[in-house]
PDB file of C-alpha atoms in Angstrom:
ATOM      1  CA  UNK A   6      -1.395  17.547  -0.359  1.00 44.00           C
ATOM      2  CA  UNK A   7      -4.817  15.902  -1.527  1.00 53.00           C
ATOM      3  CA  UNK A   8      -6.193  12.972  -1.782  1.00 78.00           C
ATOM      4  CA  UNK A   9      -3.685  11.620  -4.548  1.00 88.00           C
ATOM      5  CA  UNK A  10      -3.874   7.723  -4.580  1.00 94.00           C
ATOM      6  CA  UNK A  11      -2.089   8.373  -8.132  1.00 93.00           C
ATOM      7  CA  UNK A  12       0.973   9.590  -6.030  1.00 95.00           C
ATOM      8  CA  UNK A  13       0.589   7.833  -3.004  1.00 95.00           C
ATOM      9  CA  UNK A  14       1.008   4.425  -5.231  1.00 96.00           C
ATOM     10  CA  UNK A  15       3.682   5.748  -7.550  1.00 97.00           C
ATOM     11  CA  UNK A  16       5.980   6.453  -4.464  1.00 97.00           C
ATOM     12  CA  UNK A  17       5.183   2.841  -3.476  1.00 96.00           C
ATOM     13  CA  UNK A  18       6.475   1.495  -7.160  1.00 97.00           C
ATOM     14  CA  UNK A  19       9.289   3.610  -6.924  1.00 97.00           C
ATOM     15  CA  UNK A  20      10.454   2.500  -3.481  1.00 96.00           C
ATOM     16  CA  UNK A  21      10.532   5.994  -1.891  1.00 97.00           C
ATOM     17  CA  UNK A  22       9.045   5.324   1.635  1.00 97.00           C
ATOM     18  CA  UNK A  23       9.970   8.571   2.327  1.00 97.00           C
ATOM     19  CA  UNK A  24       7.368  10.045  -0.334  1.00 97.00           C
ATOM     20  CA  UNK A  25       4.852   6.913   0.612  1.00 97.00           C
ATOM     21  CA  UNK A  26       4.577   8.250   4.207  1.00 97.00           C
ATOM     22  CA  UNK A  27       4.530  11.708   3.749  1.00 96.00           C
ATOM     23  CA  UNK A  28       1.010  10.559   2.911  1.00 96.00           C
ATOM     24  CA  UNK A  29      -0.505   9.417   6.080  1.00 97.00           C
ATOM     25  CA  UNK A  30      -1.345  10.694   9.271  1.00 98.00           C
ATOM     26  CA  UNK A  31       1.565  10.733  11.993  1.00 98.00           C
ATOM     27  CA  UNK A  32      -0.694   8.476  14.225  1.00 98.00           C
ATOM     28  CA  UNK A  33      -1.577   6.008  10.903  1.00 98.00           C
ATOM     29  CA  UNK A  34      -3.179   2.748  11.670  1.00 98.00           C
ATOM     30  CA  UNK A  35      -2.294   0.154   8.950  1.00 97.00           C
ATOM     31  CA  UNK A  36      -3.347  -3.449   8.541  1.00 96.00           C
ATOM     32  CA  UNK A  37      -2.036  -5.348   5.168  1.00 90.00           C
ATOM     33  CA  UNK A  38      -3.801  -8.352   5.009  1.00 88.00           C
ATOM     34  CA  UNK A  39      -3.952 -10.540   8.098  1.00 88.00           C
ATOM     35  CA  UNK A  40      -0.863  -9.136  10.190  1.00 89.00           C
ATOM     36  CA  UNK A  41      -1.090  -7.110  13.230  1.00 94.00           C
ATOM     37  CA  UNK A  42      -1.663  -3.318  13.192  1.00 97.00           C
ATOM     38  CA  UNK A  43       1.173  -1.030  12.782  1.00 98.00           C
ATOM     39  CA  UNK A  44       0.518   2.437  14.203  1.00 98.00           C
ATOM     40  CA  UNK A  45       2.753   5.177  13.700  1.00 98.00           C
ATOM     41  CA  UNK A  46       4.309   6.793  10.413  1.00 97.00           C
ATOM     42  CA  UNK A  47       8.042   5.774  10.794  1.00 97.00           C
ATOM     43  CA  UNK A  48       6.739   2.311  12.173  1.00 98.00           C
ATOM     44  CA  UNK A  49       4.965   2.153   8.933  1.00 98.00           C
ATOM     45  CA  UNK A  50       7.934   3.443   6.981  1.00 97.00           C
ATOM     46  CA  UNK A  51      10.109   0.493   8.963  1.00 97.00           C
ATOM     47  CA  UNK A  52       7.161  -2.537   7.941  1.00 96.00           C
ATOM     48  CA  UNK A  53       7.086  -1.231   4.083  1.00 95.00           C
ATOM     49  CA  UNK A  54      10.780  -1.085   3.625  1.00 96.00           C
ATOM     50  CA  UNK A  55      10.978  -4.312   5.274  1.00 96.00           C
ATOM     51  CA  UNK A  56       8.500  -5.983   2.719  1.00 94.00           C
ATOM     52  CA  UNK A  57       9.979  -4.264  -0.081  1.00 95.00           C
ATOM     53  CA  UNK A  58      13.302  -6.137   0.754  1.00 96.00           C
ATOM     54  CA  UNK A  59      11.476  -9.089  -0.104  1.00 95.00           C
ATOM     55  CA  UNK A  60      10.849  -8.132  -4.038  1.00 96.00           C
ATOM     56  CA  UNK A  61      12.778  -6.556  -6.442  1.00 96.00           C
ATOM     57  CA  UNK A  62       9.822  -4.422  -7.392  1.00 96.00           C
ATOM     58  CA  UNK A  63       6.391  -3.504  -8.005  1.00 97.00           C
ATOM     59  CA  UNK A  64       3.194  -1.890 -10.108  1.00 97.00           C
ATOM     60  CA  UNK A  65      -0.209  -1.055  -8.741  1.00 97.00           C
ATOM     61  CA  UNK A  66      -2.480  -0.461 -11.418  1.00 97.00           C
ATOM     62  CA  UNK A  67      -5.810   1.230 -10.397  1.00 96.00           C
ATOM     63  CA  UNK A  68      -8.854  -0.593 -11.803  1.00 96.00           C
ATOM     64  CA  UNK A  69     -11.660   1.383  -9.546  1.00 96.00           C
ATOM     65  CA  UNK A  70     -12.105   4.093  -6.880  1.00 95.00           C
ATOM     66  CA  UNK A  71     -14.968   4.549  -4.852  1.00 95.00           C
ATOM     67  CA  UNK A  72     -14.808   7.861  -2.571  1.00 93.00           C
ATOM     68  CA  UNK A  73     -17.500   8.321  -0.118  1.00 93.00           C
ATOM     69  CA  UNK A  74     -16.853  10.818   2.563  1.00 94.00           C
ATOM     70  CA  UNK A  75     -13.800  10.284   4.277  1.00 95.00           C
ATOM     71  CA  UNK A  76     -13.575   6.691   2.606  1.00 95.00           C
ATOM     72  CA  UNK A  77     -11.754   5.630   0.046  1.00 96.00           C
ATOM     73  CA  UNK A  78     -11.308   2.096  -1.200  1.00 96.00           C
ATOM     74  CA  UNK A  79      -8.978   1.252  -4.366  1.00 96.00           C
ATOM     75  CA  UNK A  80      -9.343  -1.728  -6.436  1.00 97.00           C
ATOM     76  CA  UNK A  81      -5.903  -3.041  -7.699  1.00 97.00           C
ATOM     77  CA  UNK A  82      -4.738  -5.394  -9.868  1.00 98.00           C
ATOM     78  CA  UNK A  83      -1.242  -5.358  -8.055  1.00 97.00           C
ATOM     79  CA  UNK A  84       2.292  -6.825 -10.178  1.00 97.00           C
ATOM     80  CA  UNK A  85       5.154  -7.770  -7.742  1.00 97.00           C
ATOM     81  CA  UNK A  86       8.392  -8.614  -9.597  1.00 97.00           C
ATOM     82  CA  UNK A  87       9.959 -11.357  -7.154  1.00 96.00           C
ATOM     83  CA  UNK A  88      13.734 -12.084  -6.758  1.00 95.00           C
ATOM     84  CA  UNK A  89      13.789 -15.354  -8.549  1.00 96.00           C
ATOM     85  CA  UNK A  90      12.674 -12.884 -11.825  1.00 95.00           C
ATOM     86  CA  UNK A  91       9.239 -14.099 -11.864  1.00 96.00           C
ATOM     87  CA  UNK A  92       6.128 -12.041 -12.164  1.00 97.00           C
ATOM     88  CA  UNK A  93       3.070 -12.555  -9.499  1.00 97.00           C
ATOM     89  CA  UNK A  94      -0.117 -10.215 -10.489  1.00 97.00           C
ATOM     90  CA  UNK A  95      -2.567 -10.368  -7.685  1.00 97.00           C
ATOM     91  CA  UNK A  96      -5.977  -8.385  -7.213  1.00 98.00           C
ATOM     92  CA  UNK A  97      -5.741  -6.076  -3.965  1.00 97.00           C
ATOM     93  CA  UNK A  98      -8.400  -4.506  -2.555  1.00 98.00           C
ATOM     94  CA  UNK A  99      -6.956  -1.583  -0.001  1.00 97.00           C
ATOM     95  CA  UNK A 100      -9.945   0.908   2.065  1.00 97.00           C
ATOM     96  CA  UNK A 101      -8.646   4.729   3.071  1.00 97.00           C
ATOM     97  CA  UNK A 102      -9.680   6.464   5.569  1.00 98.00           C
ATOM     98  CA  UNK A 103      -8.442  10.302   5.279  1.00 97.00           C
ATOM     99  CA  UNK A 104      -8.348  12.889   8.003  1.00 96.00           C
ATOM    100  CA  UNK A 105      -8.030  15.799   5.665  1.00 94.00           C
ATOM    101  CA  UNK A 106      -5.335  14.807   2.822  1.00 92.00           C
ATOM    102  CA  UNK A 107      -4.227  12.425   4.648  1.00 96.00           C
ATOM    103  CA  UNK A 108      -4.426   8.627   5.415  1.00 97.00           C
ATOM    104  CA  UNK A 109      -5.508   7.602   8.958  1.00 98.00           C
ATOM    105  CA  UNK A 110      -6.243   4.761   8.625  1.00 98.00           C
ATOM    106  CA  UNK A 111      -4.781   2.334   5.891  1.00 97.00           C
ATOM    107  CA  UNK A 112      -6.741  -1.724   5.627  1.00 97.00           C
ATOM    108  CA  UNK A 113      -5.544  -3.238   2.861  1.00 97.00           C
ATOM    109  CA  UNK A 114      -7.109  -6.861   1.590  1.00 97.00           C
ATOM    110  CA  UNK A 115      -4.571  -9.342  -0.396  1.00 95.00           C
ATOM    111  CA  UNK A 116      -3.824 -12.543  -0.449  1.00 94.00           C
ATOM    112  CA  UNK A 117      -0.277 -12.747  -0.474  1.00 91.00           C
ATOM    113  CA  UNK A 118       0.900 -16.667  -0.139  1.00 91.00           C
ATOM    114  CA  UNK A 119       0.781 -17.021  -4.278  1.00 93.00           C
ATOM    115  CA  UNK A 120       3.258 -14.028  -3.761  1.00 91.00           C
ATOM    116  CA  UNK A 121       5.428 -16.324  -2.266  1.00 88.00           C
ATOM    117  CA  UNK A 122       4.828 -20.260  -3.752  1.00 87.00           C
TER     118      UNK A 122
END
């Protein structure tokens, strides 16, 4: 596997956490916005299924990449489909950090309460 964020994202649109995680490190550390760290690949797996209940889908569309050794970080413009049939589109900001192909370490920067107004 490489350094796909193209495929890494696309498994997160189509809901496979399965695909999502075989992404990341099996000691991942991931922050999304201001919760508390999950560590672990299946505890990861557990959180992102559990948000994805929450929304009947989702799009990430990549507006910039910056790659600098090990780092990563993804600019998003990020479109969440909620259950009420409305549309939210909100800018994301997520930084990488790969230990070969794969994500170690996974903070991602949102602001999620319009998400849920």
């Amino acid at each position: 596997m490489t350094r796909d964020i193209a495929s890494l994202v696309a498994a997160a649109d189509r809901h496979d956490a399965d695909a999502f995680v075989a992404h990341l490190t099996p000691d991942v550390r991931s922050v999304f916005a201001n919760t508390e760290p999950t560590i672990g690949r299946e505890n990861v797996k557990k959180a992102t299924t559990a948000f994805w209940d929450t929304i009947d889908g989702v799009s990430h569309h990549i507006l910039a990449m910056h790659e600098i050794g090990d780092a990563v970080t993804v600019q998003f413009d990020i479109e969440y489909r909620r259950k009420d049939g409305r549309t939210v589109t909100l800018p994301v900001c997520n930084v990488l950090t790969f230990e070969g192909d794969l994500v170690s370490v996974s903070q991602v920067y949102a602001d999620l309460a319009p998400l849920h107004a």
